[in-house]
Short mmCIF file of C-alpha atoms and ligand atoms in Angstrom, two decimals:
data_model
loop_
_atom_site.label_atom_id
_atom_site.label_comp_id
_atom_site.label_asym_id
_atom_site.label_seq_id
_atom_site.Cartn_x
_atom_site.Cartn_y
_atom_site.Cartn_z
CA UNK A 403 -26.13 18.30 42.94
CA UNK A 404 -25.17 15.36 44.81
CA UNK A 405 -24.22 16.05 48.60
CA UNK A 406 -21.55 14.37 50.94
CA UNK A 407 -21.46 14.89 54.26
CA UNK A 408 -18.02 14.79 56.12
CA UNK A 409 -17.91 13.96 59.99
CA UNK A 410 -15.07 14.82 61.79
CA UNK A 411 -13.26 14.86 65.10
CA UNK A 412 -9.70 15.36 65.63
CA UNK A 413 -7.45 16.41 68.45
CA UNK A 414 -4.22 16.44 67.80
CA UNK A 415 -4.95 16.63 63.87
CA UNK A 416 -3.80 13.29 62.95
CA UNK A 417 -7.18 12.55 61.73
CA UNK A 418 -7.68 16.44 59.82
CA UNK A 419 -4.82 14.88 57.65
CA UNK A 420 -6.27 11.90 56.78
CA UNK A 421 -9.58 14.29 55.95
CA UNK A 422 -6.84 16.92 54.20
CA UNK A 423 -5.82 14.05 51.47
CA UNK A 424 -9.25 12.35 51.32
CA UNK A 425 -10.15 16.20 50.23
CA UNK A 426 -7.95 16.94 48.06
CA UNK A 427 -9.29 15.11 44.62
CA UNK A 428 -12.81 16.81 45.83
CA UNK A 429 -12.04 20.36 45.46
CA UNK A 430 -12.11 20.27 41.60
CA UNK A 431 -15.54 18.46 41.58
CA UNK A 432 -17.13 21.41 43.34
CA UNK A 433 -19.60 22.81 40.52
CA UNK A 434 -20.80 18.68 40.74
CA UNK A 435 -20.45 17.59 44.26
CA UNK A 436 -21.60 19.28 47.61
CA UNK A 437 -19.06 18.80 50.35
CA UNK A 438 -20.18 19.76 53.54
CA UNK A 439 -17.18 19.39 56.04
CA UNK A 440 -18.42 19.60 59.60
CA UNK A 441 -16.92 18.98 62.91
CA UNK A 442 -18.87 16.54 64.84
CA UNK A 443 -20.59 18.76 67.25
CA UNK A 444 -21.55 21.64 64.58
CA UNK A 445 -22.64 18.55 62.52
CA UNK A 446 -26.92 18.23 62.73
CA UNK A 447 -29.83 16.03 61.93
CA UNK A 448 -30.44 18.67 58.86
CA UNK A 449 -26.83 18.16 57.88
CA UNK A 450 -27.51 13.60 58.15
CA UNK A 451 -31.12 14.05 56.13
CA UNK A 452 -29.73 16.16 53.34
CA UNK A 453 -26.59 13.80 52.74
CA UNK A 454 -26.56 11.41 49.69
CA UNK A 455 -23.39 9.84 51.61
CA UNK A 456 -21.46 10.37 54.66
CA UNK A 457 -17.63 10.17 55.83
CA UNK A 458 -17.02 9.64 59.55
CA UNK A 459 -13.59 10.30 60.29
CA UNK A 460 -12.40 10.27 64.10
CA UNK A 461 -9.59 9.04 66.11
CA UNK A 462 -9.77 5.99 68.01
CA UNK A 463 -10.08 7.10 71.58
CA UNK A 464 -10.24 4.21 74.68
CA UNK A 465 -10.46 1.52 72.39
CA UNK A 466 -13.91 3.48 70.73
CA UNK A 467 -14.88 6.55 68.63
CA UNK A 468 -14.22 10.03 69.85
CA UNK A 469 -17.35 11.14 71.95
CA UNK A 470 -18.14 14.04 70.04
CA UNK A 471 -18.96 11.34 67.17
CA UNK A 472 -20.61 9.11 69.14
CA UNK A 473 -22.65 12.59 70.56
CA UNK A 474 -23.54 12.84 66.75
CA UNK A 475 -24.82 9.39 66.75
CA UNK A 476 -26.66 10.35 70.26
CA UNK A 477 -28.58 13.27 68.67
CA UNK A 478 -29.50 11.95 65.55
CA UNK A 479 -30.15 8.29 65.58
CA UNK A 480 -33.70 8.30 66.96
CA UNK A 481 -35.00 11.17 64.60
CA UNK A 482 -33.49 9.96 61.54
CA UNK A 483 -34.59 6.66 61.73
CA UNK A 484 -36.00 5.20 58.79
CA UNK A 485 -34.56 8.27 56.88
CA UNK A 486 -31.78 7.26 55.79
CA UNK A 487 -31.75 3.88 54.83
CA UNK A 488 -28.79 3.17 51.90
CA UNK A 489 -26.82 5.76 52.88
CA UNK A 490 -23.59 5.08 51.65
CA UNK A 491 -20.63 5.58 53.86
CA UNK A 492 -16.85 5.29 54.51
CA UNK A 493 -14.59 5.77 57.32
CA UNK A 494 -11.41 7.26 58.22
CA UNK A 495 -9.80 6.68 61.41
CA UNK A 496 -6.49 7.31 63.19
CA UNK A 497 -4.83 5.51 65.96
CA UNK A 498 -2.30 5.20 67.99
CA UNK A 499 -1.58 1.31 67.80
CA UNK A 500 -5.30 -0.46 66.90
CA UNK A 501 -7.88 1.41 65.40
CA UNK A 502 -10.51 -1.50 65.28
CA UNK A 503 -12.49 -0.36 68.58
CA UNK A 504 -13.41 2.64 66.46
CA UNK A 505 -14.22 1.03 63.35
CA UNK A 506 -16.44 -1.80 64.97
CA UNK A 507 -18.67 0.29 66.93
CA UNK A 508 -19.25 2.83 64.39
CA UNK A 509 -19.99 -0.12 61.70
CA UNK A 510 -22.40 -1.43 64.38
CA UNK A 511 -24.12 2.00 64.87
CA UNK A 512 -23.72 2.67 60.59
CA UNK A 513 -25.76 -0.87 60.65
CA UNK A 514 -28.25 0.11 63.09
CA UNK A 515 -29.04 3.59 61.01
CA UNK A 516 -29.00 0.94 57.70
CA UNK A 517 -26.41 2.71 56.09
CA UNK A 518 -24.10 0.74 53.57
CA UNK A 519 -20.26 0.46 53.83
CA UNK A 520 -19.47 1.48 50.21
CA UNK A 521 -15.86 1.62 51.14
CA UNK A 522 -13.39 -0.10 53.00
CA UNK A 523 -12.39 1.95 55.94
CA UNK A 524 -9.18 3.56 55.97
CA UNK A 525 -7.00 2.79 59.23
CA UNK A 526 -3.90 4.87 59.65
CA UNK A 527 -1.98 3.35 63.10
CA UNK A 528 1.01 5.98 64.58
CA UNK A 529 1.67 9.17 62.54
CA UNK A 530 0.49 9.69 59.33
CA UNK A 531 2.54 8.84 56.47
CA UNK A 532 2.83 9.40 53.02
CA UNK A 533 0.98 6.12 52.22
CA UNK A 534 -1.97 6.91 54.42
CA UNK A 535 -2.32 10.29 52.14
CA UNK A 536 -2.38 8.03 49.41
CA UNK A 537 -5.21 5.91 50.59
CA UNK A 538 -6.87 8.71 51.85
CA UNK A 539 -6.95 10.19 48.32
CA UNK A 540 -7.97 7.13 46.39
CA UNK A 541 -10.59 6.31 49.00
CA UNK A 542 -11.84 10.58 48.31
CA UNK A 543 -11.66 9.70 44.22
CA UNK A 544 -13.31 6.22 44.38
CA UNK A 545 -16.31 7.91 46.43
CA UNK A 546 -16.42 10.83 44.63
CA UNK A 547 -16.18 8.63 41.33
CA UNK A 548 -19.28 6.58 42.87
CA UNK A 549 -21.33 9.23 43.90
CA UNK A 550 -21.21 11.00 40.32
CA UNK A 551 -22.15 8.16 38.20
CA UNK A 552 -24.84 7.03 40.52
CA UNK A 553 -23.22 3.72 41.64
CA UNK A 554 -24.06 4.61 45.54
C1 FMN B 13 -7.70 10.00 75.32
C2 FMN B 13 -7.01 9.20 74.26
C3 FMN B 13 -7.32 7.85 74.12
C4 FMN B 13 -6.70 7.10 73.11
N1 FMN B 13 -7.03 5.79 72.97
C5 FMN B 13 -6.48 5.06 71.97
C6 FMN B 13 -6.87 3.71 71.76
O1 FMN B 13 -7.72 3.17 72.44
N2 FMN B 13 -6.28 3.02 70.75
C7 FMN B 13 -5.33 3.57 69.94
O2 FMN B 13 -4.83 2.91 69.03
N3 FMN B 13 -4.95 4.86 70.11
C8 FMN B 13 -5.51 5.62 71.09
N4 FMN B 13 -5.16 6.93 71.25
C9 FMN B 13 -4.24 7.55 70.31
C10 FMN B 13 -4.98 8.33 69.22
O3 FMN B 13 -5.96 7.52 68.58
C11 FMN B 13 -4.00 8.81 68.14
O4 FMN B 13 -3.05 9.65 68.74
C12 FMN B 13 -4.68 9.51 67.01
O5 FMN B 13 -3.76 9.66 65.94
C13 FMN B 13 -5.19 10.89 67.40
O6 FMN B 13 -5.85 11.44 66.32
P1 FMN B 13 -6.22 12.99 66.30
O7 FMN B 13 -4.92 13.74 66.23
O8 FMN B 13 -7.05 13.20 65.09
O9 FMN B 13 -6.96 13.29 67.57
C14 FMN B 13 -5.75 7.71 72.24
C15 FMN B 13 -5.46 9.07 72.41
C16 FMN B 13 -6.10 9.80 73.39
C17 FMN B 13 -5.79 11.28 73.53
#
């Protein structure tokens, strides 16, 4: 059974909605697809080495990703390193006004680990709206789509 891994940080739960939608087209996939749905701190090296993709969804704090992603990126970056080449991932990030602090540095770090941006990331500015949901859920279908027929 394929495996994705979803890492998350949220604090005001603007970015659990995003993660909520981009769910949602999962949950009948289960007997097929693995979803392992992990804050970023509970979130380990284990978790990274057993993925066959990854989501990283986090707000956009100080013009960056939350810390408790970029902690993720801390602990495993050195020990998976040349494990995990390929990986195919996506983001999902929510801001305020901007959004592409956040999506920069974790493209540079996804780069650095070798993993490939299947997806284009998903950028919801202010509250989340219906649209967002939307995008969220296409982006969860067009992984989940890719993952199943082997096309990342
Ligand atoms: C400490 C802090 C720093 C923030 N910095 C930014 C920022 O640099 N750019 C931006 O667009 N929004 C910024 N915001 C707004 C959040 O990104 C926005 O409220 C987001 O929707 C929060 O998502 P969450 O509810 O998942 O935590 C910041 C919010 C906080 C609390």
């Amino acid at each position: 059974m394929k495996r994705l891994l979803i890492v998350y940080a949220s604090q005001t739960g603007h970015t659990l909605q995003l993660l909520d939608a981009f769910c949602q087209p999962l949950l009948p996939l289960c007997a097929e697809l693995s979803i392992s749905r992990l804050s970023a701190e509970a979130a380990d090296l284990d978790d990274l080495l057993a993925a066959d993709a990854i989501v990283l969804a986090t707000p956009e704090n100080f013009g960056y990703m939350a810390g408790k992603v970029k902690d993720f990126f801390d602990r495993t970056y050195y020990p998976a390193q040349g494990k995990t080449e390929g990986l195919p991932y996506l983001m999902l990030v929510s801001a305020g006004t901007d959004g592409l602090g956040a999506i920069q540095a974790m493209r540079r770090i996804a780069c650095g680990y070798g993993w490939k941006e299947v997806l284009p990331p998903l950028l919801a500015q202010g509250e989340v709206l219906p649209q967002h949901r939307e995008q969220a859920m296409e982006l969860g279908e067009m992984l989940a789509a890719g993952m199943l027929v082997g096309r990342w």
